[in-house]
PDB file of C-alpha atoms in Angstrom:
ATOM      1  CA  LEU A 763     -69.916 -27.207 -91.743  1.00  0.00           C
ATOM      2  CA  GLU A 764     -68.140 -26.778 -88.414  1.00  0.00           C
ATOM      3  CA  LEU A 765     -67.266 -23.187 -87.646  1.00  0.00           C
ATOM      4  CA  GLY A 766     -64.272 -22.461 -85.506  1.00  0.00           C
ATOM      5  CA  PRO A 767     -63.635 -20.077 -82.640  1.00  0.00           C
ATOM      6  CA  PHE A 768     -64.602 -16.487 -82.143  1.00  0.00           C
ATOM      7  CA  ALA A 769     -61.590 -14.426 -83.207  1.00  0.00           C
ATOM      8  CA  SER A 770     -61.708 -10.788 -82.200  1.00  0.00           C
ATOM      9  CA  GLY A 771     -59.661  -8.506 -84.410  1.00  0.00           C
ATOM     10  CA  SER A 772     -59.930 -10.631 -87.565  1.00  0.00           C
ATOM     11  CA  THR A 773     -62.047  -8.069 -89.450  1.00  0.00           C
ATOM     12  CA  PRO A 774     -60.915  -7.378 -92.051  1.00  0.00           C
ATOM     13  CA  PRO A 775     -59.996  -9.668 -93.851  1.00  0.00           C
ATOM     14  CA  VAL A 776     -62.408 -12.314 -92.485  1.00  0.00           C
ATOM     15  CA  VAL A 777     -65.776 -10.617 -92.958  1.00  0.00           C
ATOM     16  CA  ALA A 778     -67.683 -11.995 -95.985  1.00  0.00           C
ATOM     17  CA  PRO A 779     -69.663 -15.243 -95.521  1.00  0.00           C
ATOM     18  CA  PHE A 780     -67.297 -17.148 -97.842  1.00  0.00           C
ATOM     19  CA  ASP A 781     -64.264 -15.842 -95.938  1.00  0.00           C
ATOM     20  CA  PHE A 782     -65.859 -16.904 -92.663  1.00  0.00           C
ATOM     21  CA  ALA A 783     -66.621 -20.411 -93.929  1.00  0.00           C
ATOM     22  CA  ALA A 784     -63.189 -20.787 -95.556  1.00  0.00           C
ATOM     23  CA  TYR A 785     -61.181 -19.680 -92.524  1.00  0.00           C
ATOM     24  CA  GLY A 786     -63.526 -21.326 -90.000  1.00  0.00           C
ATOM     25  CA  TYR A 787     -63.447 -18.390 -87.591  1.00  0.00           C
ATOM     26  CA  GLY A 788     -64.372 -14.726 -87.412  1.00  0.00           C
ATOM     27  CA  SER A 789     -64.858 -11.690 -85.220  1.00  0.00           C
ATOM     28  CA  CYS A 790     -68.299 -10.496 -84.155  1.00  0.00           C
ATOM     29  CA  THR A 791     -68.533  -8.716 -87.522  1.00  0.00           C
ATOM     30  CA  GLY A 792     -67.731 -11.909 -89.423  1.00  0.00           C
ATOM     31  CA  TRP A 793     -70.208 -13.910 -87.341  1.00  0.00           C
ATOM     32  CA  ALA A 794     -72.918 -11.253 -87.755  1.00  0.00           C
ATOM     33  CA  THR A 795     -72.381 -11.088 -91.523  1.00  0.00           C
ATOM     34  CA  PHE A 796     -72.599 -14.869 -91.809  1.00  0.00           C
ATOM     35  CA  LEU A 797     -75.719 -15.236 -89.627  1.00  0.00           C
ATOM     36  CA  THR A 798     -77.483 -12.334 -91.372  1.00  0.00           C
ATOM     37  CA  SER A 799     -76.804 -13.906 -94.762  1.00  0.00           C
ATOM     38  CA  ALA A 800     -77.968 -17.348 -93.557  1.00  0.00           C
ATOM     39  CA  LEU A 801     -81.252 -15.944 -92.242  1.00  0.00           C
ATOM     40  CA  ARG A 802     -81.894 -14.035 -95.463  1.00  0.00           C
ATOM     41  CA  ALA A 803     -81.155 -17.171 -97.482  1.00  0.00           C
ATOM     42  CA  VAL A 804     -84.114 -18.939 -95.836  1.00  0.00           C
ATOM     43  CA  GLY A 805     -86.456 -15.967 -96.177  1.00  0.00           C
ATOM     44  CA  VAL A 806     -86.061 -14.293 -92.787  1.00  0.00           C
ATOM     45  CA  PRO A 807     -85.507 -10.503 -93.019  1.00  0.00           C
ATOM     46  CA  ALA A 808     -82.314  -9.806 -91.087  1.00  0.00           C
ATOM     47  CA  ARG A 809     -79.715  -7.094 -90.695  1.00  0.00           C
ATOM     48  CA  GLN A 810     -76.525  -6.429 -88.788  1.00  0.00           C
ATOM     49  CA  ALA A 811     -76.617  -4.198 -85.733  1.00  0.00           C
ATOM     50  CA  GLY A 812     -73.961  -2.884 -83.423  1.00  0.00           C
ATOM     51  CA  SER A 813     -72.341  -0.105 -81.472  1.00  0.00           C
ATOM     52  CA  PRO A 814     -69.236   1.515 -82.988  1.00  0.00           C
ATOM     53  CA  CYS A 815     -68.039   2.614 -79.548  1.00  0.00           C
ATOM     54  CA  TRP A 816     -69.502   1.481 -76.230  1.00  0.00           C
ATOM     55  CA  ASN A 817     -70.064   4.138 -73.566  1.00  0.00           C
ATOM     56  CA  THR A 818     -67.757   2.360 -71.133  1.00  0.00           C
ATOM     57  CA  ALA A 819     -64.350   2.490 -69.463  1.00  0.00           C
ATOM     58  CA  THR A 820     -61.891   5.053 -70.855  1.00  0.00           C
ATOM     59  CA  PHE A 821     -64.224   5.806 -73.777  1.00  0.00           C
ATOM     60  CA  ALA A 822     -67.241   6.865 -71.701  1.00  0.00           C
ATOM     61  CA  GLY A 823     -68.861  10.269 -72.082  1.00  0.00           C
ATOM     62  CA  PHE A 824     -69.102  12.780 -74.911  1.00  0.00           C
ATOM     63  CA  ALA A 825     -66.488  13.508 -77.568  1.00  0.00           C
ATOM     64  CA  THR A 826     -66.495  17.167 -76.525  1.00  0.00           C
ATOM     65  CA  GLU A 827     -65.220  16.156 -73.080  1.00  0.00           C
ATOM     66  CA  ASN A 828     -63.240  12.956 -73.664  1.00  0.00           C
ATOM     67  CA  PRO A 829     -60.734  12.734 -76.566  1.00  0.00           C
ATOM     68  CA  ASN A 830     -60.690   8.952 -76.224  1.00  0.00           C
ATOM     69  CA  VAL A 831     -64.161   8.840 -77.792  1.00  0.00           C
ATOM     70  CA  SER A 832     -62.703  10.158 -81.039  1.00  0.00           C
ATOM     71  CA  ARG A 833     -59.878   7.638 -80.854  1.00  0.00           C
ATOM     72  CA  CYS A 834     -62.387   4.854 -80.319  1.00  0.00           C
ATOM     73  CA  TRP A 835     -64.277   5.774 -83.515  1.00  0.00           C
ATOM     74  CA  ALA A 836     -61.027   6.169 -85.461  1.00  0.00           C
ATOM     75  CA  ALA A 837     -59.563   2.826 -84.265  1.00  0.00           C
ATOM     76  CA  GLY A 838     -56.618   4.644 -82.726  1.00  0.00           C
ATOM     77  CA  VAL A 839     -54.491   7.741 -82.969  1.00  0.00           C
ATOM     78  CA  GLY A 840     -53.871   9.099 -86.469  1.00  0.00           C
ATOM     79  CA  GLY A 841     -50.544   7.829 -87.762  1.00  0.00           C
ATOM     80  CA  GLY A 842     -50.214   5.447 -84.826  1.00  0.00           C
ATOM     81  CA  PRO A 843     -51.182   1.853 -84.096  1.00  0.00           C
ATOM     82  CA  ALA A 844     -54.743   0.882 -84.995  1.00  0.00           C
ATOM     83  CA  GLY A 845     -57.206  -1.504 -83.378  1.00  0.00           C
ATOM     84  CA  GLY A 846     -56.383  -3.307 -80.155  1.00  0.00           C
ATOM     85  CA  VAL A 847     -57.353  -1.354 -77.065  1.00  0.00           C
ATOM     86  CA  TYR A 848     -58.954   1.352 -79.222  1.00  0.00           C
ATOM     87  CA  LEU A 849     -61.709  -0.962 -80.458  1.00  0.00           C
ATOM     88  CA  ASN A 850     -64.595  -0.948 -78.004  1.00  0.00           C
ATOM     89  CA  ASN A 851     -67.334  -2.102 -80.360  1.00  0.00           C
ATOM     90  CA  HIS A 852     -69.587  -5.095 -80.998  1.00  0.00           C
ATOM     91  CA  ASN A 853     -71.853  -6.377 -83.772  1.00  0.00           C
ATOM     92  CA  TRP A 854     -74.856  -8.692 -83.602  1.00  0.00           C
ATOM     93  CA  VAL A 855     -77.976  -9.547 -85.633  1.00  0.00           C
ATOM     94  CA  GLU A 856     -81.540  -8.244 -85.751  1.00  0.00           C
ATOM     95  CA  TYR A 857     -84.326 -10.222 -87.440  1.00  0.00           C
ATOM     96  CA  TRP A 858     -87.890  -9.265 -88.328  1.00  0.00           C
ATOM     97  CA  ASP A 859     -90.818 -10.897 -86.495  1.00  0.00           C
ATOM     98  CA  ASN A 860     -93.631 -10.519 -89.005  1.00  0.00           C
ATOM     99  CA  GLN A 861     -96.325 -11.731 -86.603  1.00  0.00           C
ATOM    100  CA  ASN A 862     -95.532  -9.031 -84.037  1.00  0.00           C
ATOM    101  CA  ARG A 863     -94.199  -6.576 -86.626  1.00  0.00           C
ATOM    102  CA  ALA A 864     -91.064  -5.865 -84.664  1.00  0.00           C
ATOM    103  CA  TRP A 865     -87.301  -6.307 -84.842  1.00  0.00           C
ATOM    104  CA  HIS A 866     -85.717  -8.728 -82.364  1.00  0.00           C
ATOM    105  CA  PHE A 867     -82.039  -9.292 -81.772  1.00  0.00           C
ATOM    106  CA  VAL A 868     -79.686 -12.163 -81.048  1.00  0.00           C
ATOM    107  CA  ASP A 869     -75.998 -12.179 -80.253  1.00  0.00           C
ATOM    108  CA  VAL A 870     -73.600 -13.900 -82.620  1.00  0.00           C
ATOM    109  CA  SER A 871     -72.414 -16.499 -80.126  1.00  0.00           C
ATOM    110  CA  VAL A 872     -73.651 -19.947 -81.207  1.00  0.00           C
ATOM    111  CA  ASP A 873     -75.015 -20.765 -77.735  1.00  0.00           C
ATOM    112  CA  VAL A 874     -77.285 -17.696 -77.493  1.00  0.00           C
ATOM    113  CA  VAL A 875     -80.941 -18.123 -78.465  1.00  0.00           C
ATOM    114  CA  SER A 876     -82.684 -15.135 -76.865  1.00  0.00           C
ATOM    115  CA  GLN A 877     -82.405 -11.402 -76.214  1.00  0.00           C
ATOM    116  CA  ASP A 878     -80.740 -12.100 -72.841  1.00  0.00           C
ATOM    117  CA  THR A 879     -77.187 -11.241 -73.892  1.00  0.00           C
ATOM    118  CA  TRP A 880     -73.943 -10.156 -72.260  1.00  0.00           C
ATOM    119  CA  PHE A 881     -74.162  -6.683 -73.797  1.00  0.00           C
ATOM    120  CA  CYS A 882     -77.829  -6.072 -72.901  1.00  0.00           C
ATOM    121  CA  GLY A 883     -78.786  -8.216 -69.934  1.00  0.00           C
ATOM    122  CA  ASN A 884     -82.466  -9.048 -69.708  1.00  0.00           C
ATOM    123  CA  TYR A 885     -84.280  -6.956 -72.309  1.00  0.00           C
ATOM    124  CA  THR A 886     -87.712  -5.569 -71.381  1.00  0.00           C
ATOM    125  CA  THR A 887     -88.490  -2.090 -72.722  1.00  0.00           C
ATOM    126  CA  GLY A 888     -84.751  -1.507 -73.014  1.00  0.00           C
ATOM    127  CA  CYS A 889     -81.498  -3.094 -71.938  1.00  0.00           C
ATOM    128  CA  GLU A 890     -80.421  -3.170 -68.306  1.00  0.00           C
ATOM    129  CA  CYS A 891     -78.976   0.123 -67.099  1.00  0.00           C
ATOM    130  CA  SER A 892     -75.684  -1.502 -66.102  1.00  0.00           C
ATOM    131  CA  SER A 893     -75.199  -3.131 -69.512  1.00  0.00           C
ATOM    132  CA  ASN A 894     -73.155  -1.807 -72.415  1.00  0.00           C
ATOM    133  CA  ALA A 895     -76.168  -1.351 -74.691  1.00  0.00           C
ATOM    134  CA  GLY A 896     -78.202   0.141 -71.856  1.00  0.00           C
ATOM    135  CA  LYS A 897     -75.661   2.971 -71.638  1.00  0.00           C
ATOM    136  CA  ALA A 898     -76.123   3.955 -75.295  1.00  0.00           C
ATOM    137  CA  ILE A 899     -76.259   7.731 -75.788  1.00  0.00           C
ATOM    138  CA  VAL A 900     -75.127  10.352 -78.302  1.00  0.00           C
ATOM    139  CA  ASP A 901     -71.534   9.559 -79.418  1.00  0.00           C
ATOM    140  CA  HIS A 902     -72.184   5.942 -78.343  1.00  0.00           C
ATOM    141  CA  PRO A 903     -75.209   4.969 -80.464  1.00  0.00           C
ATOM    142  CA  VAL A 904     -76.501   1.635 -81.678  1.00  0.00           C
ATOM    143  CA  PHE A 905     -77.018   1.332 -85.437  1.00  0.00           C
ATOM    144  CA  SER A 906     -78.455  -1.234 -87.850  1.00  0.00           C
ATOM    145  CA  VAL A 907     -77.547  -1.287 -91.516  1.00  0.00           C
ATOM    146  CA  THR A 908     -80.418  -0.938 -93.974  1.00  0.00           C
ATOM    147  CA  TRP A 909     -81.436  -0.796 -97.623  1.00  0.00           C
ATOM    148  CA  SER A 910     -84.110   1.774 -96.743  1.00  0.00           C
ATOM    149  CA  ASP A 911     -83.746   5.376 -97.860  1.00  0.00           C
ATOM    150  CA  VAL A 912     -83.437   8.405 -95.621  1.00  0.00           C
ATOM    151  CA  GLY A 913     -86.964   9.491 -94.701  1.00  0.00           C
ATOM    152  CA  ASP A 914     -88.522   6.016 -94.997  1.00  0.00           C
ATOM    153  CA  ASP A 915     -91.025   4.625 -92.474  1.00  0.00           C
ATOM    154  CA  ILE A 916     -89.566   4.905 -88.961  1.00  0.00           C
ATOM    155  CA  GLU A 917     -92.033   2.341 -87.609  1.00  0.00           C
ATOM    156  CA  ILE A 918     -90.902  -0.372 -90.023  1.00  0.00           C
ATOM    157  CA  ASP A 919     -87.194   0.434 -89.784  1.00  0.00           C
ATOM    158  CA  GLY A 920     -87.288   0.812 -86.010  1.00  0.00           C
ATOM    159  CA  GLY A 921     -85.709   4.252 -86.000  1.00  0.00           C
ATOM    160  CA  GLU A 922     -84.548   7.126 -88.148  1.00  0.00           C
ATOM    161  CA  VAL A 923     -82.629   6.190 -91.294  1.00  0.00           C
ATOM    162  CA  LEU A 924     -79.360   8.122 -91.580  1.00  0.00           C
ATOM    163  CA  ASP A 925     -76.801   8.622 -94.324  1.00  0.00           C
ATOM    164  CA  ALA A 926     -73.486   7.434 -92.878  1.00  0.00           C
ATOM    165  CA  ALA A 927     -71.672  10.100 -94.895  1.00  0.00           C
ATOM    166  CA  ALA A 928     -73.201  12.760 -92.630  1.00  0.00           C
ATOM    167  CA  LEU A 929     -72.360  11.032 -89.349  1.00  0.00           C
ATOM    168  CA  THR A 930     -70.588  13.283 -86.820  1.00  0.00           C
ATOM    169  CA  LEU A 931     -69.737  13.317 -83.118  1.00  0.00           C
ATOM    170  CA  THR A 932     -70.775  16.073 -80.715  1.00  0.00           C
ATOM    171  CA  SER A 933     -67.311  17.536 -81.306  1.00  0.00           C
ATOM    172  CA  GLY A 934     -68.231  18.055 -84.960  1.00  0.00           C
ATOM    173  CA  GLU A 935     -65.768  15.416 -86.155  1.00  0.00           C
ATOM    174  CA  SER A 936     -66.878  13.366 -89.146  1.00  0.00           C
ATOM    175  CA  VAL A 937     -66.737   9.641 -88.375  1.00  0.00           C
ATOM    176  CA  SER A 938     -67.499   6.261 -89.928  1.00  0.00           C
ATOM    177  CA  PRO A 939     -69.520   3.470 -88.272  1.00  0.00           C
ATOM    178  CA  LEU A 940     -66.992   1.027 -89.779  1.00  0.00           C
ATOM    179  CA  VAL A 941     -64.655   1.597 -86.848  1.00  0.00           C
ATOM    180  CA  TRP A 942     -62.547  -1.517 -87.486  1.00  0.00           C
ATOM    181  CA  SER A 943     -61.458   0.141 -90.736  1.00  0.00           C
ATOM    182  CA  PRO A 944     -62.676   3.755 -90.721  1.00  0.00           C
ATOM    183  CA  ARG A 945     -60.480   4.782 -93.641  1.00  0.00           C
ATOM    184  CA  LEU A 946     -61.567   1.877 -95.875  1.00  0.00           C
ATOM    185  CA  LEU A 947     -61.888   2.983 -99.519  1.00  0.00           C
ATOM    186  CA  SER A 948     -63.992   1.695-102.403  1.00  0.00           C
ATOM    187  CA  PRO A 949     -62.251   0.443-105.593  1.00  0.00           C
ATOM    188  CA  LEU A 950     -62.662   4.020-106.890  1.00  0.00           C
ATOM    189  CA  GLY A 951     -60.851   5.460-103.889  1.00  0.00           C
ATOM    190  CA  VAL A 952     -63.946   6.864-102.153  1.00  0.00           C
ATOM    191  CA  PRO A 953     -64.432   6.291 -98.389  1.00  0.00           C
ATOM    192  CA  VAL A 954     -66.867   3.390 -98.021  1.00  0.00           C
ATOM    193  CA  LYS A 955     -69.035   5.367 -95.636  1.00  0.00           C
ATOM    194  CA  ASN A 956     -69.639   7.878 -98.466  1.00  0.00           C
ATOM    195  CA  VAL A 957     -70.881   5.468-101.137  1.00  0.00           C
ATOM    196  CA  GLY A 958     -74.506   5.105-100.078  1.00  0.00           C
ATOM    197  CA  LEU A 959     -74.140   3.367 -96.705  1.00  0.00           C
ATOM    198  CA  ARG A 960     -77.340   3.927 -94.723  1.00  0.00           C
ATOM    199  CA  ILE A 961     -77.970   3.074 -91.092  1.00  0.00           C
ATOM    200  CA  VAL A 962     -80.940   3.026 -88.705  1.00  0.00           C
ATOM    201  CA  ASN A 963     -80.498   4.765 -85.368  1.00  0.00           C
ATOM    202  CA  ARG A 964     -81.550   2.082 -82.876  1.00  0.00           C
ATOM    203  CA  THR A 965     -80.234   3.810 -79.754  1.00  0.00           C
ATOM    204  CA  GLU A 966     -83.681   4.479 -78.296  1.00  0.00           C
ATOM    205  CA  PHE A 967     -84.646   0.808 -78.629  1.00  0.00           C
ATOM    206  CA  TYR A 968     -81.622  -0.453 -76.696  1.00  0.00           C
ATOM    207  CA  ARG A 969     -80.866   2.264 -74.172  1.00  0.00           C
ATOM    208  CA  CYS A 970     -81.921   1.805 -70.545  1.00  0.00           C
ATOM    209  CA  LYS A 971     -85.382   2.997 -69.546  1.00  0.00           C
ATOM    210  CA  SER A 972     -86.347   3.657 -65.937  1.00  0.00           C
ATOM    211  CA  ASN A 973     -88.158   0.309 -65.691  1.00  0.00           C
ATOM    212  CA  ALA A 974     -85.686  -1.746 -67.705  1.00  0.00           C
ATOM    213  CA  GLY A 975     -83.410  -2.822 -64.853  1.00  0.00           C
TER     214      GLY A 975
END
């Protein structure tokens, strides 16, 4: 199977592993979904991770001070064009190292084999301070999806497990981590973020520490 080029903005509809294989290309979300599924298929615990809105450029800062942060999470202005310049997100993959009992990460690019990535730099105790992930803060977190329940073991999950239905910005606005389609509904017409989606807050793991670069 030869997979085609990286195609930003193709999620949805190219997101499920079959879609990705059929079309031969995908965005970071499509790549991350495919790689996560492939790792699980051979017995490696894996999960998707990502930042809904990087703390960079016109979207930097807190939602209480910068209205662009809200637009970033909502994929654009309500009633206006969606996606494009309003998407400032990225998804990648985390996998479980049972020997060291820790989660490691890898970018979705096929030529990346380590935690030295464009969005993190050289990872030590955190990402480099100048990197996108190193700038992770409130309103610009890093999440991993999980099957764990709220209140489960923080050590195993690598952070606090949250119910996506209760996710809000510092402005008090309710938001969805599915920023490429924040108003996506289930077949019953319920917002997808409200149907049991749980996420692990991984911000502390990725954010820059004083000795991380």
